Tab-separated table of C-alpha atoms in Angstrom:
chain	number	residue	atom	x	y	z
A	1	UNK	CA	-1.684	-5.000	-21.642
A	2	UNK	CA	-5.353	-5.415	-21.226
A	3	UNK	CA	-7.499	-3.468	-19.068
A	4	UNK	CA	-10.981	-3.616	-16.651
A	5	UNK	CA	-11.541	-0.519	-14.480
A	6	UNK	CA	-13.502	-0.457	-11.259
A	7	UNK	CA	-15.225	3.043	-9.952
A	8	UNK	CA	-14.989	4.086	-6.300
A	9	UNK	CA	-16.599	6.564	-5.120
A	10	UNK	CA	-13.963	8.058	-3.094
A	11	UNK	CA	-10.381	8.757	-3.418
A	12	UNK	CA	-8.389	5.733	-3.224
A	13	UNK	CA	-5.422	6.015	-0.722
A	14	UNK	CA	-3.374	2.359	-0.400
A	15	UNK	CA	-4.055	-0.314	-2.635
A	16	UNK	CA	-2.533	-4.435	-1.809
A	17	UNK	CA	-2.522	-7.287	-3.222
A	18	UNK	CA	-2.756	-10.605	-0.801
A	19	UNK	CA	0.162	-13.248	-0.268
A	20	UNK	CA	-1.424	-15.017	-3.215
A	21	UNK	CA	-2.822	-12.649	-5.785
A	22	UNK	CA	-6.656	-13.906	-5.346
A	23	UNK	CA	-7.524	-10.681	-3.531
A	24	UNK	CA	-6.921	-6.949	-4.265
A	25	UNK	CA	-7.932	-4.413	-1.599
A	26	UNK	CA	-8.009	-0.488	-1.915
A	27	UNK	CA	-8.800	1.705	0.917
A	28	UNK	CA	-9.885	5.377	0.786
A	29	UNK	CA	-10.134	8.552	2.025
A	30	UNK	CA	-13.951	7.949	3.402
A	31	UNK	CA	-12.505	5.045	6.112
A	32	UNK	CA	-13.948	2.087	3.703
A	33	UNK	CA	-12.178	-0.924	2.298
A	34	UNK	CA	-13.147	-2.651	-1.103
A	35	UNK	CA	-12.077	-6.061	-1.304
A	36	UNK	CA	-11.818	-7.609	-4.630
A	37	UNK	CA	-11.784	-10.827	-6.103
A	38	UNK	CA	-9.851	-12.822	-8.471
A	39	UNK	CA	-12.997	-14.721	-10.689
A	40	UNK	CA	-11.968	-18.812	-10.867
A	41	UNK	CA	-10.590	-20.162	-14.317
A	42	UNK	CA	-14.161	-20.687	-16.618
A	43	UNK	CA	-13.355	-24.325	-18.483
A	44	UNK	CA	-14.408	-22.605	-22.207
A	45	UNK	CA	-11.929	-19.896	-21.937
A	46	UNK	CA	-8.930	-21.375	-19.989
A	47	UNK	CA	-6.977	-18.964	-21.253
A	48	UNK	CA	-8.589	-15.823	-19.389
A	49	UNK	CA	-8.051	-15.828	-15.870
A	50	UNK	CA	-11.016	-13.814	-14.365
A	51	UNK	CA	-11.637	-10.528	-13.903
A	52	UNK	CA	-11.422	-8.894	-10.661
A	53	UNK	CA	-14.991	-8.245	-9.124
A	54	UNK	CA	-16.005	-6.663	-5.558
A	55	UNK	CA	-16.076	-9.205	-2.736
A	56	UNK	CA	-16.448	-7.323	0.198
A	57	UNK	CA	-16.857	-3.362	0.914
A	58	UNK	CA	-17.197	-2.399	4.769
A	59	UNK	CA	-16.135	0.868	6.392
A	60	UNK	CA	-12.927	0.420	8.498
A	61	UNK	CA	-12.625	3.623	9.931
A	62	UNK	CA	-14.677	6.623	11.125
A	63	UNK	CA	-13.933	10.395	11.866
A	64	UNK	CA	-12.757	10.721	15.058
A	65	UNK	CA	-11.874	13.860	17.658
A	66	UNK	CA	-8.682	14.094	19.595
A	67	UNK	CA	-10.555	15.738	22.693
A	68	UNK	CA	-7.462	16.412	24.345
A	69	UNK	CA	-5.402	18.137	21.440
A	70	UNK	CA	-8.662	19.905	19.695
A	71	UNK	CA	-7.855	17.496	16.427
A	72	UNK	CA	-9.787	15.750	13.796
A	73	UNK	CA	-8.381	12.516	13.667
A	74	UNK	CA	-9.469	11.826	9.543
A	75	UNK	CA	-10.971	8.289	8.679
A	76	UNK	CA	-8.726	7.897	5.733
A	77	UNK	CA	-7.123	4.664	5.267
A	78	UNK	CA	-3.404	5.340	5.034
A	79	UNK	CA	-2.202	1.407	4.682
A	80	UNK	CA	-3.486	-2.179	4.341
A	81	UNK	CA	-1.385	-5.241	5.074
A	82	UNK	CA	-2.648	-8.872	4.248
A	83	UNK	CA	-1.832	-11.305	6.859
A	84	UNK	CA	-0.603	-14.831	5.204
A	85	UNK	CA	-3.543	-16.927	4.852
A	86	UNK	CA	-4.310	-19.730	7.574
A	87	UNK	CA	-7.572	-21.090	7.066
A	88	UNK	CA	-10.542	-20.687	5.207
A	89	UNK	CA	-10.911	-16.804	6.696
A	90	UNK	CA	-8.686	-13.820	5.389
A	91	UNK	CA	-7.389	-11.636	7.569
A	92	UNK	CA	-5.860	-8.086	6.926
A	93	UNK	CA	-4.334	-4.594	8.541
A	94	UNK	CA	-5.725	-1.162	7.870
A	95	UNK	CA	-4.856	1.798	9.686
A	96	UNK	CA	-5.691	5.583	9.925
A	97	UNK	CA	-3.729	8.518	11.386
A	98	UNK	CA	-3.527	6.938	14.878
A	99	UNK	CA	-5.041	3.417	14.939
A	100	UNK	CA	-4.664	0.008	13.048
A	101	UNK	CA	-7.675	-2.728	13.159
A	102	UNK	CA	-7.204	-6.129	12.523
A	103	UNK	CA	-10.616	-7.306	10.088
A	104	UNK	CA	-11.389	-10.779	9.454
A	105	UNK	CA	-13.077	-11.643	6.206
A	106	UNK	CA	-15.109	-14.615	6.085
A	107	UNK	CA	-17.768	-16.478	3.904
A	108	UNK	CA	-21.212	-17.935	5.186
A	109	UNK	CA	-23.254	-19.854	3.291
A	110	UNK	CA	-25.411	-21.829	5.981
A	111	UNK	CA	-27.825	-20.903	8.803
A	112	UNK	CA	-28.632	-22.486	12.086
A	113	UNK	CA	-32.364	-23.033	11.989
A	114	UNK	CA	-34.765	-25.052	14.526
A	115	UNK	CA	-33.352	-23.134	17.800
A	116	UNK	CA	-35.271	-24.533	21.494
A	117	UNK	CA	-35.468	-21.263	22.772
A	118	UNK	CA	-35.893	-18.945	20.673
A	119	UNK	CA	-38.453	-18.724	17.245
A	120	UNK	CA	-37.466	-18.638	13.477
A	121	UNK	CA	-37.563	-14.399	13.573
A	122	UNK	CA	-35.387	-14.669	16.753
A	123	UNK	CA	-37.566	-13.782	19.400
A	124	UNK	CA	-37.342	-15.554	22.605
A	125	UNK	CA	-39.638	-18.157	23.136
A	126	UNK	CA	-41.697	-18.960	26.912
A	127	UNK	CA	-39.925	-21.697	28.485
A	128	UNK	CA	-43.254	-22.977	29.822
A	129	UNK	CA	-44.884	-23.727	26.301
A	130	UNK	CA	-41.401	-25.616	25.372
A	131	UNK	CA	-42.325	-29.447	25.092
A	132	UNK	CA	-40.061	-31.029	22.908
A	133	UNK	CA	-36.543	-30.591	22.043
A	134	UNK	CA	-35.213	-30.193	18.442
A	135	UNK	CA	-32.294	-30.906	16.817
A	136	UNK	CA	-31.064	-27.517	15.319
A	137	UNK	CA	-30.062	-27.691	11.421
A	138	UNK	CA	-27.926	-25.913	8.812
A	139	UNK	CA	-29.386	-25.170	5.946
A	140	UNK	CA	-27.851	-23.464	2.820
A	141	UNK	CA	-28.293	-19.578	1.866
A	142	UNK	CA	-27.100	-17.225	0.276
A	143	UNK	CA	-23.022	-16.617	0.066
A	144	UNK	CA	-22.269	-13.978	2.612
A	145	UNK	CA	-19.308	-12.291	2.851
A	146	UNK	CA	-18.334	-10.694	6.470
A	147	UNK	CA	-16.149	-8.601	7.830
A	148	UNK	CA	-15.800	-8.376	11.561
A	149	UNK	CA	-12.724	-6.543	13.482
A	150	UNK	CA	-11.010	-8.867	15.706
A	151	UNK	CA	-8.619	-6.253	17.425
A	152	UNK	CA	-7.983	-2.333	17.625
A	153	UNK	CA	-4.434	-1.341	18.221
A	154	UNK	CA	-4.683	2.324	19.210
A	155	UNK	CA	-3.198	4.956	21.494
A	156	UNK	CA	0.512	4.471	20.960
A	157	UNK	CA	1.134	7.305	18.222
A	158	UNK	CA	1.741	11.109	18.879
A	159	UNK	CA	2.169	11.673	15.465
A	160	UNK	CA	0.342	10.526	11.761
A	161	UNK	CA	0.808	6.715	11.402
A	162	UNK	CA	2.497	6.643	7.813
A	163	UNK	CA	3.247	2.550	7.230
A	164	UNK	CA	2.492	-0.465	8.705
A	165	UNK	CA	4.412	-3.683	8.184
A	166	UNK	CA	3.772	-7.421	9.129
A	167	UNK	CA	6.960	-9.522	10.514
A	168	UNK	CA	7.944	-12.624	8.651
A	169	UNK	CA	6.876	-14.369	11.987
A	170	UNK	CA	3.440	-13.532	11.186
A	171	UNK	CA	3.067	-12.959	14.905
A	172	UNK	CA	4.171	-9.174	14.947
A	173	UNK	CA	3.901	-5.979	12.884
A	174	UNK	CA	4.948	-2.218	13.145
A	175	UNK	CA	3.498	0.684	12.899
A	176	UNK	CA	5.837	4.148	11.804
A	177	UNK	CA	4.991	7.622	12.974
A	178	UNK	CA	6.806	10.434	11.722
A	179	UNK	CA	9.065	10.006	14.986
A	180	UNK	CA	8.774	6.866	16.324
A	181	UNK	CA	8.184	2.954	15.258
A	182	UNK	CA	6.212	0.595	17.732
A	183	UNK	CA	6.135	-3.149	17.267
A	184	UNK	CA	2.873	-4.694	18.543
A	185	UNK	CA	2.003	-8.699	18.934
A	186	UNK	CA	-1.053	-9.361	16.982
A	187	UNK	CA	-2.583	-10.867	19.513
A	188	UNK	CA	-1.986	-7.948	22.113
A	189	UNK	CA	-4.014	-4.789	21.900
A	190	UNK	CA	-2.837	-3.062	24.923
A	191	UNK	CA	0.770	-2.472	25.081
A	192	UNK	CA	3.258	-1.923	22.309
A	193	UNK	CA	7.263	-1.756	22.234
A	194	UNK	CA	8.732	0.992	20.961
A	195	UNK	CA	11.944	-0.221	18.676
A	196	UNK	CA	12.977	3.247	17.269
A	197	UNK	CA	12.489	6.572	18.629
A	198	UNK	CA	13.966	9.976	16.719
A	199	UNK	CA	12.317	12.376	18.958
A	200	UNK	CA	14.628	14.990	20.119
A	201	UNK	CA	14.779	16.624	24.126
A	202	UNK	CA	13.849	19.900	22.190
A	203	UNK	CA	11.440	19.880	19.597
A	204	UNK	CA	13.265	23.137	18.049
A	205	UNK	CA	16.449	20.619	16.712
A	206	UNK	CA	14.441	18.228	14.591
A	207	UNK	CA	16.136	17.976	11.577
A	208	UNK	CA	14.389	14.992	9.971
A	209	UNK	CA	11.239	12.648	10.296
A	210	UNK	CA	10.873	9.244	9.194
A	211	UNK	CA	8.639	8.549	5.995
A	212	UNK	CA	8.275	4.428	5.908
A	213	UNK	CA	8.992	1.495	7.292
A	214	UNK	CA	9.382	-2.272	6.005
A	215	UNK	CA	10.208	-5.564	7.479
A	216	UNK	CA	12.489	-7.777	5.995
A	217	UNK	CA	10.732	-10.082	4.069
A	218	UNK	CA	12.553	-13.270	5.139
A	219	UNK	CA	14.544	-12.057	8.395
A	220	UNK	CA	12.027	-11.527	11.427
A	221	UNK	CA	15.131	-9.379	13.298
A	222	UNK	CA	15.821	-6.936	10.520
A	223	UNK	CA	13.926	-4.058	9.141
A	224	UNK	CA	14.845	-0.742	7.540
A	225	UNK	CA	13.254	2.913	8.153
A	226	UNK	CA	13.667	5.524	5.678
A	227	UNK	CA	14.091	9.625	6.303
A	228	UNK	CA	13.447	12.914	4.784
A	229	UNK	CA	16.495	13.818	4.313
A	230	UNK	CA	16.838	10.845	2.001
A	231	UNK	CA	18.493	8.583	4.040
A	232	UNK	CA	17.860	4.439	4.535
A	233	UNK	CA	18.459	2.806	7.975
A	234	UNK	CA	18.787	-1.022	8.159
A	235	UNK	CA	17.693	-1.695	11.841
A	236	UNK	CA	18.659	-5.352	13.832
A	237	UNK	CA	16.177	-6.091	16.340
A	238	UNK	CA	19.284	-8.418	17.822
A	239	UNK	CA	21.204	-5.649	18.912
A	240	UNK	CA	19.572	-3.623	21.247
A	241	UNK	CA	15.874	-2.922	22.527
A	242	UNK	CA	16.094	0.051	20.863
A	243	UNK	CA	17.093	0.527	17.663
A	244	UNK	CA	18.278	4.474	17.691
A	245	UNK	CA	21.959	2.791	16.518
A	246	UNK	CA	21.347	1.232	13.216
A	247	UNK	CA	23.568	-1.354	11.582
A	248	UNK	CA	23.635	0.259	8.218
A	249	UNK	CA	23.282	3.854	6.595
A	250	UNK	CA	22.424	3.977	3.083
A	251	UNK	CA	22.418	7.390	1.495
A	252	UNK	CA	23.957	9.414	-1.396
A	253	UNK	CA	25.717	12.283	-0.914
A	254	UNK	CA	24.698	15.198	-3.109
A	255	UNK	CA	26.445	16.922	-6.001
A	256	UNK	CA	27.266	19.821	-4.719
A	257	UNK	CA	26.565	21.208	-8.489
A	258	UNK	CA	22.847	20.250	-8.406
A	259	UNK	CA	22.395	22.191	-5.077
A	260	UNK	CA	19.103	24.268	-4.729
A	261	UNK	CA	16.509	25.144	-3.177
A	262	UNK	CA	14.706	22.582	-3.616
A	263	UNK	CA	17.192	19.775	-2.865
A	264	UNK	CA	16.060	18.452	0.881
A	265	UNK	CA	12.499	18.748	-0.704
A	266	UNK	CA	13.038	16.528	-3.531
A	267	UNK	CA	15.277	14.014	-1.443
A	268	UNK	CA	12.738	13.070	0.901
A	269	UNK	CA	12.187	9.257	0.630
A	270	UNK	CA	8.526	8.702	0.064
A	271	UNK	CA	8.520	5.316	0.024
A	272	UNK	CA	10.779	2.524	0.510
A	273	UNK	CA	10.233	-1.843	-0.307
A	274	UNK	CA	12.584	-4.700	0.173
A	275	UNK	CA	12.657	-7.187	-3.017
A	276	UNK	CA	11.485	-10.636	-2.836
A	277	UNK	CA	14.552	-12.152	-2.440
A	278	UNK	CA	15.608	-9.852	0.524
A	279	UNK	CA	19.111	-8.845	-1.388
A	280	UNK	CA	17.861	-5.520	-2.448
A	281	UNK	CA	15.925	-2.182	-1.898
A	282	UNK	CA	14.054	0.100	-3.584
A	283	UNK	CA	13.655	3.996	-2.646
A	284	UNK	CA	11.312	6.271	-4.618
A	285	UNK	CA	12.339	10.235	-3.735
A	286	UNK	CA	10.244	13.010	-5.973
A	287	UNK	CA	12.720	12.530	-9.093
A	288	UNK	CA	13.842	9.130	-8.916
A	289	UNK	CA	13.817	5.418	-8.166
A	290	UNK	CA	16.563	3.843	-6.343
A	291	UNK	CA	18.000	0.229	-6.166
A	292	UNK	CA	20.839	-0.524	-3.330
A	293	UNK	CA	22.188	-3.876	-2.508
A	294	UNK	CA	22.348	-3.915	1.051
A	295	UNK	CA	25.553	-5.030	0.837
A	296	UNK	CA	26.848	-1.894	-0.528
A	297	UNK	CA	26.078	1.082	1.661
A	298	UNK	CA	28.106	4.048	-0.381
A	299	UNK	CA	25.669	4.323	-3.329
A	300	UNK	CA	22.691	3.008	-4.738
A	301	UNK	CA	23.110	0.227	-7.245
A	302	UNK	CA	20.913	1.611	-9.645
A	303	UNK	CA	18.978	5.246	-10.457
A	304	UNK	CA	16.334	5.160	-12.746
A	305	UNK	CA	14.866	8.610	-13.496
A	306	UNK	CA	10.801	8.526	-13.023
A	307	UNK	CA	10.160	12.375	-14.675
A	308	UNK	CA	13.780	13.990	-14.801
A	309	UNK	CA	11.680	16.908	-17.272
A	310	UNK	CA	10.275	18.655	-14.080
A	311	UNK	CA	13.161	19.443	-12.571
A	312	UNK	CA	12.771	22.873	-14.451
A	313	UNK	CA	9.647	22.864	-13.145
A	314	UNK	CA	10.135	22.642	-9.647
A	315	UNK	CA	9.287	26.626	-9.037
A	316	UNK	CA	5.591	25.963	-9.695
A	317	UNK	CA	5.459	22.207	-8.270
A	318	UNK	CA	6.577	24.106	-4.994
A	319	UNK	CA	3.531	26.888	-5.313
A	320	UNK	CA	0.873	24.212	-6.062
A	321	UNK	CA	2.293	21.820	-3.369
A	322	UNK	CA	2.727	18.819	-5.934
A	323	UNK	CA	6.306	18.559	-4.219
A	324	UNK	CA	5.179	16.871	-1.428
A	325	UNK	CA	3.334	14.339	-3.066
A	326	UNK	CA	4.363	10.697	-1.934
A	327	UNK	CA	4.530	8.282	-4.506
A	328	UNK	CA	4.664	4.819	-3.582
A	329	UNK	CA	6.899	1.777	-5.704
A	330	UNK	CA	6.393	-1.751	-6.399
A	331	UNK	CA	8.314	-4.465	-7.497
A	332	UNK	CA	7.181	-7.087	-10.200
A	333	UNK	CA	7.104	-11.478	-8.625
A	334	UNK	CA	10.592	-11.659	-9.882
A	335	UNK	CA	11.705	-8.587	-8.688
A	336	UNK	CA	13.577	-7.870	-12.501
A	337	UNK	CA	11.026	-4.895	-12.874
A	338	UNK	CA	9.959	-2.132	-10.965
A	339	UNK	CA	6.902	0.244	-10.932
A	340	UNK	CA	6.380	3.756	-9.689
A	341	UNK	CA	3.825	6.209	-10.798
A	342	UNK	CA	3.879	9.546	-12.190
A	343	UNK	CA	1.704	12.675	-13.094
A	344	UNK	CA	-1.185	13.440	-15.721
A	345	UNK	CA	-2.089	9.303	-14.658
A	346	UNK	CA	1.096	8.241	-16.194
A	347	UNK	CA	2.860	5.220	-14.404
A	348	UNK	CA	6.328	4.022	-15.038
A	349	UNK	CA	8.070	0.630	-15.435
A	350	UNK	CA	11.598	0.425	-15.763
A	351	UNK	CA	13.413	-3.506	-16.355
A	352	UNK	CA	16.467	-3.815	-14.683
A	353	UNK	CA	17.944	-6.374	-17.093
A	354	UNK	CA	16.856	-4.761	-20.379
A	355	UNK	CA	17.542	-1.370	-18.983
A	356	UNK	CA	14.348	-0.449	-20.670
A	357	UNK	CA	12.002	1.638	-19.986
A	358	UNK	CA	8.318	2.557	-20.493
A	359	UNK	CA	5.552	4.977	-19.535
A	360	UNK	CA	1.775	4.265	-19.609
A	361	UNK	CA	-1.259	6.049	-18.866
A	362	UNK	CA	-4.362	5.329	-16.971
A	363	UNK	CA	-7.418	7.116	-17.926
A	364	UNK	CA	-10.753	6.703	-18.649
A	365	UNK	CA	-10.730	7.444	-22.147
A	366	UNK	CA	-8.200	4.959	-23.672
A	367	UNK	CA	-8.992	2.368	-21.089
A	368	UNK	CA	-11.499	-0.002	-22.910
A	369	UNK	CA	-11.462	-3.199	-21.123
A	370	UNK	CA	-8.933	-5.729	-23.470
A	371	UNK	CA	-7.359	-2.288	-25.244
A	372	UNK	CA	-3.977	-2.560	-25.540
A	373	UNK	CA	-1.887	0.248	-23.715
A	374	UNK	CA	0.136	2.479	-25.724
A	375	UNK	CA	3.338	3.779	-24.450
A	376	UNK	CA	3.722	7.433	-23.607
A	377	UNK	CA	6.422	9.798	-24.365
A	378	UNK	CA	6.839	13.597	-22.951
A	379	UNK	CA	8.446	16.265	-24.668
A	380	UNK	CA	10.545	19.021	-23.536
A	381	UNK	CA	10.779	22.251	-25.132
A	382	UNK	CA	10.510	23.109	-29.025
A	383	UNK	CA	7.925	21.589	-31.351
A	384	UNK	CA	6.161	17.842	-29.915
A	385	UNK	CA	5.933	14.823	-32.566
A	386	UNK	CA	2.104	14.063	-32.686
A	387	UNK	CA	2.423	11.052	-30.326
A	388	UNK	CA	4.304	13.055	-28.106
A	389	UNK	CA	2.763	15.429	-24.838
A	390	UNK	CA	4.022	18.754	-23.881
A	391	UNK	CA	6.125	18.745	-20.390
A	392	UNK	CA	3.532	22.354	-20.161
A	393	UNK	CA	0.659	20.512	-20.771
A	394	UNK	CA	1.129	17.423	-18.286
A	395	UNK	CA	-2.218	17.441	-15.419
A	396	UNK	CA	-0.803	17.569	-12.224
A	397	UNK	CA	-3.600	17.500	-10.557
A	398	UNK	CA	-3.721	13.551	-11.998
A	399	UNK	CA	-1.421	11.808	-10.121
A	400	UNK	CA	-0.566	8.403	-9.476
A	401	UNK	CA	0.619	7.423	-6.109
A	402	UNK	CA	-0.189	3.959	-5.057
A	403	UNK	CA	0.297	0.892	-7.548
A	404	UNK	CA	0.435	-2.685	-6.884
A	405	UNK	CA	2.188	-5.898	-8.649
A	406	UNK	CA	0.374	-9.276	-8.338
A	407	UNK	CA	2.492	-11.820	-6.523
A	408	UNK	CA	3.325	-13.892	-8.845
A	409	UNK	CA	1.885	-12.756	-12.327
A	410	UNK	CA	2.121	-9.543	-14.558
A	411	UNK	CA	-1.012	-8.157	-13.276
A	412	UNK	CA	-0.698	-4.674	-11.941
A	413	UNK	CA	-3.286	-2.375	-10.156
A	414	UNK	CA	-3.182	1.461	-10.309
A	415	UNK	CA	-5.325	4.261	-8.470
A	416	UNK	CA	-5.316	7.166	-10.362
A	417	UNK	CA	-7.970	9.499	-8.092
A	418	UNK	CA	-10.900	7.354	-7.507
A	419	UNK	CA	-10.578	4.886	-10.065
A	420	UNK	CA	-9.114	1.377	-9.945
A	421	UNK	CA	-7.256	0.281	-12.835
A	422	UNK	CA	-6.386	-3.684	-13.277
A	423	UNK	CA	-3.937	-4.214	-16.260
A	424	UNK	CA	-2.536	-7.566	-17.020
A	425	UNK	CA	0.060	-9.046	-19.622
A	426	UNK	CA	-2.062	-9.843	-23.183
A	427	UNK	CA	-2.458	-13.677	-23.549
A	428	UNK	CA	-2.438	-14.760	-26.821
């Protein structure tokens, strides 16, 4: 895999690809979104597709204060969903805490000039001293790229906004609290329907809260919600205004041998993605990624194990509150591999016909653009081959949580921290 790496000067917290691959955008803990760009084939070197390069940076959110509750209400940008492409424009979904914006991207590259009223510098002109009409004309400039907000969809969340998803009918999306989810027409700001609500009478008998939310990709009617108690809910908009009775319950049972402590902790679904296809899902928990077929409710289909060597290290991942991180997972165009990322920047891929399995690092120092990445192994206990890296010596304070697979090709993106790392396949 070859490499180019992008700085940003803040944290990165989502990262997306669009419905066709030609954009990338990251959002980040300061409120802005980066938008980059996919550089058009060059004729001499067919071969290399281009880099990625910045097309657009503009600040989505601000702080904000809840007067009414006392709270900060932080700008970071928890999610961005691309709407299918239409037109010329691109349009896309980023959300805080509380409230999603709709942003349209768009390119100028005229100007109106030779205006009746008003002068060249804008200034109005006297009607009186206005003897002659002209024809106004547009004349070339330089490429602009905007970004404007069309709509703000706000007030309709007690609780953290965690994921936001866009319908297959491209005319509706939802956005997941930690109790409820509300489905919103993109063209309606003020009023929302609420589809699922978990909210107990009394507060004091909450046993669980949901952690994501994904339409189906093909289905407008069906979405799933997943839980922290590591359970996946497959919802039918058909059925009932409300969705509290869901039409299927995917979740393991636990073996009663592995019980600890830790167990609810570690089972808490951090993320969850339907395939391509629609046939399958995959669930990333702290240990583990999950396939089911959602034909088969009982057990997942496959368990691929993202850093089994920490489960003896659980004890301090609790005290330095690593435990809680939520890592995100990604599958490939073809949906044969998946992605999901790990600590000290490493970032798994695991092929679900090969059954093999790899890990890679992102990091500064081995990432020369065109280098070729070289797989990663971690040792556990005893003496470490010279390849190899100590399970005691792993940095978790490097972590990486949000990846992202290009559409169609084997181009990946990962944000380890505030960097942006594009990998793709080596052509030969």
């Amino acid at each position: 895999m070859s490499i180019s790496n992008h700085v940003i000067t803040d944290i990165i917290s989502t990262v997306e690809f669009n419905s066709t691959g030609e954009l990338l955008a990251t959002g980040d803990k300061g409120g802005r979104v980066v938008v980059f760009q996919r550089e058009q084939e060059s004729k001499n070197q067919p071969h290399r597709r281009g880099e990625y390069n910045v097309y657009s940076t503009f600040q989505s959110h601000e702080p904000e204060f809840d007067y009414l509750k006392s709270l900060e209400i932080e700008e970071k940008i928890n999610k961005i969903r691309w709407l299918p492409q239409q037109n010329a424009a691109y349009f896309l979904l980023s959300t805080n805490d509380k409230t999603v914006k709709l942003w349209k991207i768009s390119e100028r590259d005229k100007r109106p000039e030779g205006y009746n009223l008003k002068d060249e510098d804008g200034r109005i002109r006297d009607p009186t001293t206005i003897t002659a009409l002209r024809v106004p004309v547009l004349r070339p400039m330089d490429l602009m790229v905007e970004a404007t907000p069309r709509r703000v969809f706000s007030n309709a969340h007690t609780y953290h906004i965690n994921s936001i998803s866009v319908n297959s009918d491209y005319e509706t999306f939802m956005s997941t609290d930690d109790l409820r989810i509300n489905l919103w027409n993109l063209e309606i700001t003020n009023r929302s329907f609420n589809i699922v609500d978990i909210k107990p009478v009394n507060m004091e008998e909450l046993t669980e809260v949901i952690t994501a939310a994904e339409f189906h990709p093909h289905q407008c009617n069906t979405f799933v919600y997943s839980s922290s108690k590591g359970s996946i809910r497959l919802c039918d908009m058909r059925a009932s205004a409300l969705c509290d009775n869901h039409s299927k319950f995917f979740e393991e049972p636990e073996d009663p041998s592995n019980r600890s402590f830790f167990s609810e902790i570690i089972s808490s679904i951090s993320d969850v993605k339907f395939s391509h296809s629609g046939r399958y899902l995959m669930t990333r928990d702290y240990l583990t990624v999950k396939v089911w077929d959602l034909n088969m409710e009982s057990k997942p289909l496959e368990t691929y194990q993202v850093h089994d060597y920490l489960r003896s290290k659980l004890c301090s991942l609790y005290e330095n509150d690593c435990i809680f991180d939520k890592f995100e997972c990604v599958w490939n165009g073809s949906d044969s591999v998946i992605m999901t990322g790990s600590y000290n920047n490493f970032f798994r891929m695991f092929d679900r016909n090969t059954k093999r399995d790899v890990t890679l690092e992102a990091s500064r120092e081995n990432s020369k653009p065109r280098a070729i990445l070289k797989p990663r192994k971690v040792c556990v206990g005893g003496k470490c081959r010279k390849d190899e890296i100590s399970v005691d010596s792993l940095d978790f304070s490097k972590k990486i949580l949000h990846t992202a697979w290009h559409p169609y090709e084997n181009i990946i993106a990962v944000a380890a921290t505030n960097n942006l790392y594009i990998f793709q396949d080596k052509v030969n």
